Structures are given as C-alpha cells and as structure tokens.
mmCIF file of C-alpha atoms in Angstrom:
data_model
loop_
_atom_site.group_PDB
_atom_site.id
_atom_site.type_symbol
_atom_site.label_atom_id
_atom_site.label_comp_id
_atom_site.label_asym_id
_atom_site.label_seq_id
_atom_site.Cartn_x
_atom_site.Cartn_y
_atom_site.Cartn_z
ATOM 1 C CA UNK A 1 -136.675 70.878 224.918
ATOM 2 C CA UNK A 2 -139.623 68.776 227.015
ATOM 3 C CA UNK A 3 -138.505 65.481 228.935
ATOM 4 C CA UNK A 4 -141.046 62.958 230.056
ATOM 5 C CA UNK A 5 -140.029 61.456 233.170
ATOM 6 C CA UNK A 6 -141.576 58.983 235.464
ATOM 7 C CA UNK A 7 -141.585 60.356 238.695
ATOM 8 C CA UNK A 8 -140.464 59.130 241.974
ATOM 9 C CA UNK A 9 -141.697 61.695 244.815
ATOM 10 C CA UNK A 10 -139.792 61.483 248.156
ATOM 11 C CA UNK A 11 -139.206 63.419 251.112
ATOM 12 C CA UNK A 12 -136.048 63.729 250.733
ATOM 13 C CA UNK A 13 -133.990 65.966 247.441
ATOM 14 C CA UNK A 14 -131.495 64.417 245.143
ATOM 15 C CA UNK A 15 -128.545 66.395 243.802
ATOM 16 C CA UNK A 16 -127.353 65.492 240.577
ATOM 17 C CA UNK A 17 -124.019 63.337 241.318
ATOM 18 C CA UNK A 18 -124.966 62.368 245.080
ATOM 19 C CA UNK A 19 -125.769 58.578 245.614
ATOM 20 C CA UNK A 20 -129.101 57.624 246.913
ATOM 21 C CA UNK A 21 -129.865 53.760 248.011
ATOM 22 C CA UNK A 22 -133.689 53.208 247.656
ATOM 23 C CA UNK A 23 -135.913 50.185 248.769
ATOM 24 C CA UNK A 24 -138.647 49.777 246.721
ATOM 25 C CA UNK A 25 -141.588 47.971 248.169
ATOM 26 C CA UNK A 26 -145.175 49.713 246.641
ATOM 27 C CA UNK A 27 -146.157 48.239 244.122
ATOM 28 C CA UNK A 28 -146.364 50.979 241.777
ATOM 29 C CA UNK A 29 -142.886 52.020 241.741
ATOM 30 C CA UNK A 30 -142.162 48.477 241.427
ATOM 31 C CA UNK A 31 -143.653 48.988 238.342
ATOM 32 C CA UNK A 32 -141.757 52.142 237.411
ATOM 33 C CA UNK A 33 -138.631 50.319 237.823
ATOM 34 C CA UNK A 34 -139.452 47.555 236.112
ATOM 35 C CA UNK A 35 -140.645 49.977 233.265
ATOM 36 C CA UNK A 36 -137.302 52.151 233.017
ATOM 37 C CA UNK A 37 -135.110 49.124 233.270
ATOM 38 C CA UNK A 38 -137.046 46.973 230.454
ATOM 39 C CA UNK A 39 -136.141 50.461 227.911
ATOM 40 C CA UNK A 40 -132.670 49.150 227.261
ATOM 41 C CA UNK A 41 -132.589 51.141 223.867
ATOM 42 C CA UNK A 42 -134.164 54.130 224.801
ATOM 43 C CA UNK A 43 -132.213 56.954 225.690
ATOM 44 C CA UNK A 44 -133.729 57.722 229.004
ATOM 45 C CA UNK A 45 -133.001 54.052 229.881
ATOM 46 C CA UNK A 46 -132.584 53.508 233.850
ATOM 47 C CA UNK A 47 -133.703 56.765 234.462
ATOM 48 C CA UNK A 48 -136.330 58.444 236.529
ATOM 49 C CA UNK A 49 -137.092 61.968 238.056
ATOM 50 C CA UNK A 50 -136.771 62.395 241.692
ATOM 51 C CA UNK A 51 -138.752 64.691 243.012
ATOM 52 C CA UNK A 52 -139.530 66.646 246.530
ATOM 53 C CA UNK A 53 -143.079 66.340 248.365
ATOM 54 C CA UNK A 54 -143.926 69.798 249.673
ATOM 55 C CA UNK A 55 -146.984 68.456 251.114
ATOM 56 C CA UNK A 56 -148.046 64.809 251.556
ATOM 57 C CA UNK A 57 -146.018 61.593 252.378
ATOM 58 C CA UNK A 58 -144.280 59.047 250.382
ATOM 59 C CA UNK A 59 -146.566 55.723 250.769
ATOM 60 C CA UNK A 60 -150.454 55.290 249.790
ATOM 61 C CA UNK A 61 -152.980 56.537 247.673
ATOM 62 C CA UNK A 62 -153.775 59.993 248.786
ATOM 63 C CA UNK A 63 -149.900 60.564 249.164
ATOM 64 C CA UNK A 64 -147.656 63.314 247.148
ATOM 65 C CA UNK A 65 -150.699 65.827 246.821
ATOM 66 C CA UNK A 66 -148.272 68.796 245.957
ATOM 67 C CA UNK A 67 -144.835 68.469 244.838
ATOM 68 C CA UNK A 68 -141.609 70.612 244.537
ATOM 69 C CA UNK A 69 -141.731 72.258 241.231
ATOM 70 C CA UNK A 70 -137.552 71.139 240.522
ATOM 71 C CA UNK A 71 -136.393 67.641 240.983
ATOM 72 C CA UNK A 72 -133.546 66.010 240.011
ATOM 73 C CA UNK A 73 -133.220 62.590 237.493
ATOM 74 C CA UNK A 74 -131.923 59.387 239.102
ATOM 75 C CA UNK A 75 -130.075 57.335 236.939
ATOM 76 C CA UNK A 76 -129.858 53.295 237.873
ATOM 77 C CA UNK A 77 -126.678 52.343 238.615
ATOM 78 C CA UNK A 78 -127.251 49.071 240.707
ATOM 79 C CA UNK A 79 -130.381 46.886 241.001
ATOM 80 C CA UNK A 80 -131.413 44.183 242.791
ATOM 81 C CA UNK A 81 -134.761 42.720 242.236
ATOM 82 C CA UNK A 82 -135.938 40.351 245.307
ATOM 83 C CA UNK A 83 -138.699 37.110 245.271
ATOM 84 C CA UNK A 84 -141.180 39.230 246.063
ATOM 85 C CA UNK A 85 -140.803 41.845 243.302
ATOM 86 C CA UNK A 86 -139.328 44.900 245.797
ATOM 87 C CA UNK A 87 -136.075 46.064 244.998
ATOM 88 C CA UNK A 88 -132.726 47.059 246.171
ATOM 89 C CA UNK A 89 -131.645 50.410 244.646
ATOM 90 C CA UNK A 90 -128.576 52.614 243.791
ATOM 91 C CA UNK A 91 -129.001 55.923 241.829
ATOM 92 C CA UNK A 92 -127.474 58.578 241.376
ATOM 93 C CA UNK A 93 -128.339 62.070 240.916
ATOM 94 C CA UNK A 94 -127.845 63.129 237.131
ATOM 95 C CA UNK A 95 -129.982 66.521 235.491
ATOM 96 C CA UNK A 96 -132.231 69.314 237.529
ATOM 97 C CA UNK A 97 -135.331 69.601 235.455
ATOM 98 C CA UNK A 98 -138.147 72.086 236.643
ATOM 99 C CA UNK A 99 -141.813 70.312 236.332
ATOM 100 C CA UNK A 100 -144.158 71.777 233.398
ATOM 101 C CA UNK A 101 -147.235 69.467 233.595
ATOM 102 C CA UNK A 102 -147.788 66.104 235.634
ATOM 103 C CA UNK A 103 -150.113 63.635 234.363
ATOM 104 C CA UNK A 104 -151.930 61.584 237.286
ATOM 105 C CA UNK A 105 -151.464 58.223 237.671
ATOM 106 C CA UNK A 106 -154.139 55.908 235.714
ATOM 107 C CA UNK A 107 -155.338 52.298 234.636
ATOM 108 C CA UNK A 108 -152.550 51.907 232.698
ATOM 109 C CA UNK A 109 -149.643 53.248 234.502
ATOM 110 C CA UNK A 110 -150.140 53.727 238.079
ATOM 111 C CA UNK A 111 -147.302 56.488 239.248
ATOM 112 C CA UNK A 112 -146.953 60.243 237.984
ATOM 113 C CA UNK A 113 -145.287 61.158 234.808
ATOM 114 C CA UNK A 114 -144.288 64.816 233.739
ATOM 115 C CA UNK A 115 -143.295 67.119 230.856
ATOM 116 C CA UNK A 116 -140.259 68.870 232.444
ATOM 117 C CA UNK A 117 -137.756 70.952 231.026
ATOM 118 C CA UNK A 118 -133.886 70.308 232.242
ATOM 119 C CA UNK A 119 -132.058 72.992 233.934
ATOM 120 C CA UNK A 120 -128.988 74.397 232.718
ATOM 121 C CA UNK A 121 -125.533 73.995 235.435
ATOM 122 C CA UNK A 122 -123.922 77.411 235.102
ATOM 123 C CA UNK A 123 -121.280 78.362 237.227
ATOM 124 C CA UNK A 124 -122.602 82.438 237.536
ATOM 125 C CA UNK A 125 -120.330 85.526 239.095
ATOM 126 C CA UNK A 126 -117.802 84.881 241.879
ATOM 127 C CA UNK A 127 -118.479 81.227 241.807
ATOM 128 C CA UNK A 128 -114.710 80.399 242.459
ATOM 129 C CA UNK A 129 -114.205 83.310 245.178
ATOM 130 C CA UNK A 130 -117.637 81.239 247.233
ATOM 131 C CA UNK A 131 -115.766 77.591 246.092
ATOM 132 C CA UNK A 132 -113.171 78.679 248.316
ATOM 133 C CA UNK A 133 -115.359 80.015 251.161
ATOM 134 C CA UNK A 134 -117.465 77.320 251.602
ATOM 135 C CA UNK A 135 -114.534 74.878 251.263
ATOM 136 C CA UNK A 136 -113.438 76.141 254.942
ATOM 137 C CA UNK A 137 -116.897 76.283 256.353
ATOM 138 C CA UNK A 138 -117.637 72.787 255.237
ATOM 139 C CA UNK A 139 -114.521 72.013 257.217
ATOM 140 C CA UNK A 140 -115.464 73.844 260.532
ATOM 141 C CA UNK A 141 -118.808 71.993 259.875
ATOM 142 C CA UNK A 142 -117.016 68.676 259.641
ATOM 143 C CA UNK A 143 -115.024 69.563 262.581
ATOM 144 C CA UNK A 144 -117.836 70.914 264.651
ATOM 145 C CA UNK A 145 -119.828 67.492 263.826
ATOM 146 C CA UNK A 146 -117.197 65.209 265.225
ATOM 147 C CA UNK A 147 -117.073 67.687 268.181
ATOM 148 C CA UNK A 148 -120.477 66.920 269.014
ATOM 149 C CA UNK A 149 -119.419 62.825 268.807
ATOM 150 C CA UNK A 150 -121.023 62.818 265.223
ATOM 151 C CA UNK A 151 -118.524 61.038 262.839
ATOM 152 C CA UNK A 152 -118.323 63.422 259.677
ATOM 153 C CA UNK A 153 -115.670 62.895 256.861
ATOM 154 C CA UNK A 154 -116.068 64.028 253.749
ATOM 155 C CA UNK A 155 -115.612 61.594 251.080
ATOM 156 C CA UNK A 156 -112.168 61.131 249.989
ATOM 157 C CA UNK A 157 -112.643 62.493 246.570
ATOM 158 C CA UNK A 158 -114.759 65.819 247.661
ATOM 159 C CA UNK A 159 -114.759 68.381 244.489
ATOM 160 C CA UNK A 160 -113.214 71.714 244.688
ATOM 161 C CA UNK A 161 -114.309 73.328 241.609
ATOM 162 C CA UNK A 162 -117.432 75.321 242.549
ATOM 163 C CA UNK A 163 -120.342 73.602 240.441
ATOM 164 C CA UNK A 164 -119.605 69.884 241.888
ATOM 165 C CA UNK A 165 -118.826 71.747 245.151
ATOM 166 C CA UNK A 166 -121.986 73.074 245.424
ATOM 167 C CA UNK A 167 -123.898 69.979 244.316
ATOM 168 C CA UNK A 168 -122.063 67.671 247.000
ATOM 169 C CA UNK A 169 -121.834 69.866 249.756
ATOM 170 C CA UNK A 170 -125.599 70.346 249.697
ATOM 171 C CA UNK A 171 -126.050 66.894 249.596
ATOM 172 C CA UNK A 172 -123.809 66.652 252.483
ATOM 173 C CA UNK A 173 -125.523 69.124 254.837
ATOM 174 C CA UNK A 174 -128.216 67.686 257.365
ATOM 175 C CA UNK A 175 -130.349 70.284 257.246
ATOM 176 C CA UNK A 176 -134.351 70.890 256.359
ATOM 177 C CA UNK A 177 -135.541 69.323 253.619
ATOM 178 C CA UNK A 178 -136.891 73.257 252.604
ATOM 179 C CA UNK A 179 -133.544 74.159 252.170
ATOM 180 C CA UNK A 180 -132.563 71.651 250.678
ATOM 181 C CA UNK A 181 -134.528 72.363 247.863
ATOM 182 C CA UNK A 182 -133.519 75.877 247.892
ATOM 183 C CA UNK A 183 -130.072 74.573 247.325
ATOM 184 C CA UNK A 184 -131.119 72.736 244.026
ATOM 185 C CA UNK A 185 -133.576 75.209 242.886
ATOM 186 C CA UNK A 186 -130.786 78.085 243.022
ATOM 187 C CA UNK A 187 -130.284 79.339 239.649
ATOM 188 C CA UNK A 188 -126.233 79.080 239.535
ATOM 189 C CA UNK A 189 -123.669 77.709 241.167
ATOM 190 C CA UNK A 190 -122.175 81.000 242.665
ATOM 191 C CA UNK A 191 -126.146 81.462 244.296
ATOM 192 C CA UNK A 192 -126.047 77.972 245.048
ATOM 193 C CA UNK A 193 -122.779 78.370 247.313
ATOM 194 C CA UNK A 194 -123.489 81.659 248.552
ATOM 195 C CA UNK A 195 -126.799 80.032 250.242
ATOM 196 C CA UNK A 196 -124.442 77.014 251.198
ATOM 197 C CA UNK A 197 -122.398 79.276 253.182
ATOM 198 C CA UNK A 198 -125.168 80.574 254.530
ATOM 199 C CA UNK A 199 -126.612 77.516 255.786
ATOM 200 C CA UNK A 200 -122.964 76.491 256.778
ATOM 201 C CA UNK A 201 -122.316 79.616 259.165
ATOM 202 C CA UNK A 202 -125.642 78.812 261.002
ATOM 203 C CA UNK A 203 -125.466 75.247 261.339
ATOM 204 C CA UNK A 204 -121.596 76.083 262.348
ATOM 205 C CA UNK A 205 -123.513 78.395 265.661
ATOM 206 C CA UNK A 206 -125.420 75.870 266.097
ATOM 207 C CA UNK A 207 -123.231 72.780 266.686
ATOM 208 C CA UNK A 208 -121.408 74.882 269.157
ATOM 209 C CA UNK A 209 -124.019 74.899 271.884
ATOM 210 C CA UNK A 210 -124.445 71.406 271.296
ATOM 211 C CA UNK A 211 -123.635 68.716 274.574
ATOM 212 C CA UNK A 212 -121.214 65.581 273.376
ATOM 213 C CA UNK A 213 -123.510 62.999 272.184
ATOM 214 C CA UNK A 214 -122.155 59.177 271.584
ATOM 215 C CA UNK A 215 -120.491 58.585 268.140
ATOM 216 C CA UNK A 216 -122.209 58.492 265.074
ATOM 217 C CA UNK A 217 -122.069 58.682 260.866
ATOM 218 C CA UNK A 218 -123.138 61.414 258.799
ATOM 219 C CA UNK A 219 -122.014 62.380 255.093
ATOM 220 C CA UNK A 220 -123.097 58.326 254.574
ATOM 221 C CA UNK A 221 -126.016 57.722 252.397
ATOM 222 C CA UNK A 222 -129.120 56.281 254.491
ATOM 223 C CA UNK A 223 -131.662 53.252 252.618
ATOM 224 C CA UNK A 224 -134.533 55.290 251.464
ATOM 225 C CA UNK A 225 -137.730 53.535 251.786
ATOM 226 C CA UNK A 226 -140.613 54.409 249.166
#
C-alpha cells in the first residue's frame, strides 16, 4: 500500500528505533514541521521520511539532486519551536519505506514529498545464529574503541534479539554513510547482521593499528543540522 511522506533528505541514515536530535533552521523544513505537527488527527501525524543524499548536500536550492532510494520515517517525539521559527528536534526512527515517485518541491509546498511503499522487518535464515555473532564483535568493537581513548558504551538497554540488534547496532557503527545505507537497505535481518559482522570484523582490524588518542564519546547521538 502507497505512503505519502514529506521528506527530510540528510547526509546521514536513520534506523527505525535509533534517536536522531535535529536543528531545524531552513525555512522550508520549518515548514514541514510545522505541517506534520499541525495534522493532530491524521494518522501520519508527527511523522516524516528521512532520507539519504547520494549526491548533493543538505542546505540550499540546488541541494539533494539524487537521493537514496530507502529511507526511514521519523516520528516526533520532542519539539521545541524557538522566536525565530527554527526548531529543536527529537525523532526517532520508525518504518523503512523504499521511494516510488518524488514530487519536486513547488509554490505551494516548498520540500519533496513521495509515494513510497513501507518495507517489511523479517527476521530471514540464521538470524539468531548472526544475533549471537555480532553480539561479541560489537563488544570487541566497543572494547577496541575505548582502547583507542574513544569512550564507547552501548546503551544500557542494547537488544539481543536479532531484528532490534541489527537496527541498533548499525546505528551504532561509525562507519561510511554508503554502508550505512547498505545496512538499512538489506532485505532481512539475518542479511542485515551478516553485513554488520562484516563491517564489525574490519573496523575491529582497523582500530588495532590505531595510536591512543585523548578521550572521547561515541554510541551518543550528535545535533543534526538541516
């Protein structure tokens, strides 16, 4: 069944269930937010599609030229509006959908909208056996990270069955944003772990040939600015 979604490109991928703080400033997705939150009885209410730039930026007119072709809806969970109209945002990540048509913006509503079709969450073959796999290579990771100086803890409620697993250990990774979208556009969660171990084991080589650098935070979600 089509969705219609207002749509929020960023350089950056959402996951559905992983927080993302935004700070709205341009004016037209000041608008979009002021448009999903004044839709109190609609059933989309508070919600928008988040969606990767493959080529472009975030900010101006000519920006956002070509765009992932699977996002991920952000659903409104805190917002602040400010004197001068920006906002203070906290979404989280809620349905995959893949992108059928977009409709340029226009006189009458300035950002993108799409038709898009939502993405089902199956779990697929050996899903537990990669669960448990990438649940002690995140660990290394972690461990590897604060090796390095880098403070890294997962959050104190980190899932262990595999389809959260995979959605917030993706979201966890620092990695390219490339494969980050390979992680959301992976058809199941067993594919979606398998390429999270993946990822895991090379970031893993990686962070062993790094120096000590002072201590930092990762695993925390950074301000987004539009």
């Amino acid at each position: 069944m089509p969705h219609r979604l207002p749509l929020f490109p960023l350089n950056s991928v959402l996951f559905p269930g992983a927080p993302l703080p935004l700070r709205v400033f341009e004016e037209r997705y000041r608008r979009l937010v002021a448009d999903v939150l004044e839709e109190p009885g609609h059933a989309a209410a508070g919600t928008f599609g988040v969606v990767g730039i493959e080529l472009g930026h975030e900010v101006g007119d000519a920006s956002a030229p070509q765009l992932a072709g699977v996002g991920c809806t952000a659903e409104i969970r805190s917002a602040r509006r400010h004197s001068d109209g920006t906002y203070d945002l906290v979404v989280a990540g809620g349905s995959r959908f893949r992108l059928d048509t977009v409709q340029e913006s226009d006189g009458d509503t300035p950002y993108l909208r799409a038709e898009t079709t939502f993405l089902p969450d199956e779990l697929g073959d050996g899903a537990d056996e990669y669960a448990e796999r990438v649940g002690r290579l995140f660990g290394v990771y972690c461990e590897r990270l604060r090796g390095v100086g880098v403070s890294a803890e997962p959050p104190r409620e980190f899932p262990s069955a595999p389809l959260p697993l995979s959605y917030a250990v993706a979201a966890a990774m620092v990695v390219d944003q490339s494969d980050k979208q390979g992680l959301l556009e992976a058809d199941h969660a067993a594919q979606r772990l398998q390429l999270a171990a993946e990822l895991l084991r090379r970031e893993n080589r990686v962070l062993t040939s790094l120096p000590v650098l002072p201590p930092g935070r990762l695993l925390q979600p950074e301000v987004n600015l539009n």
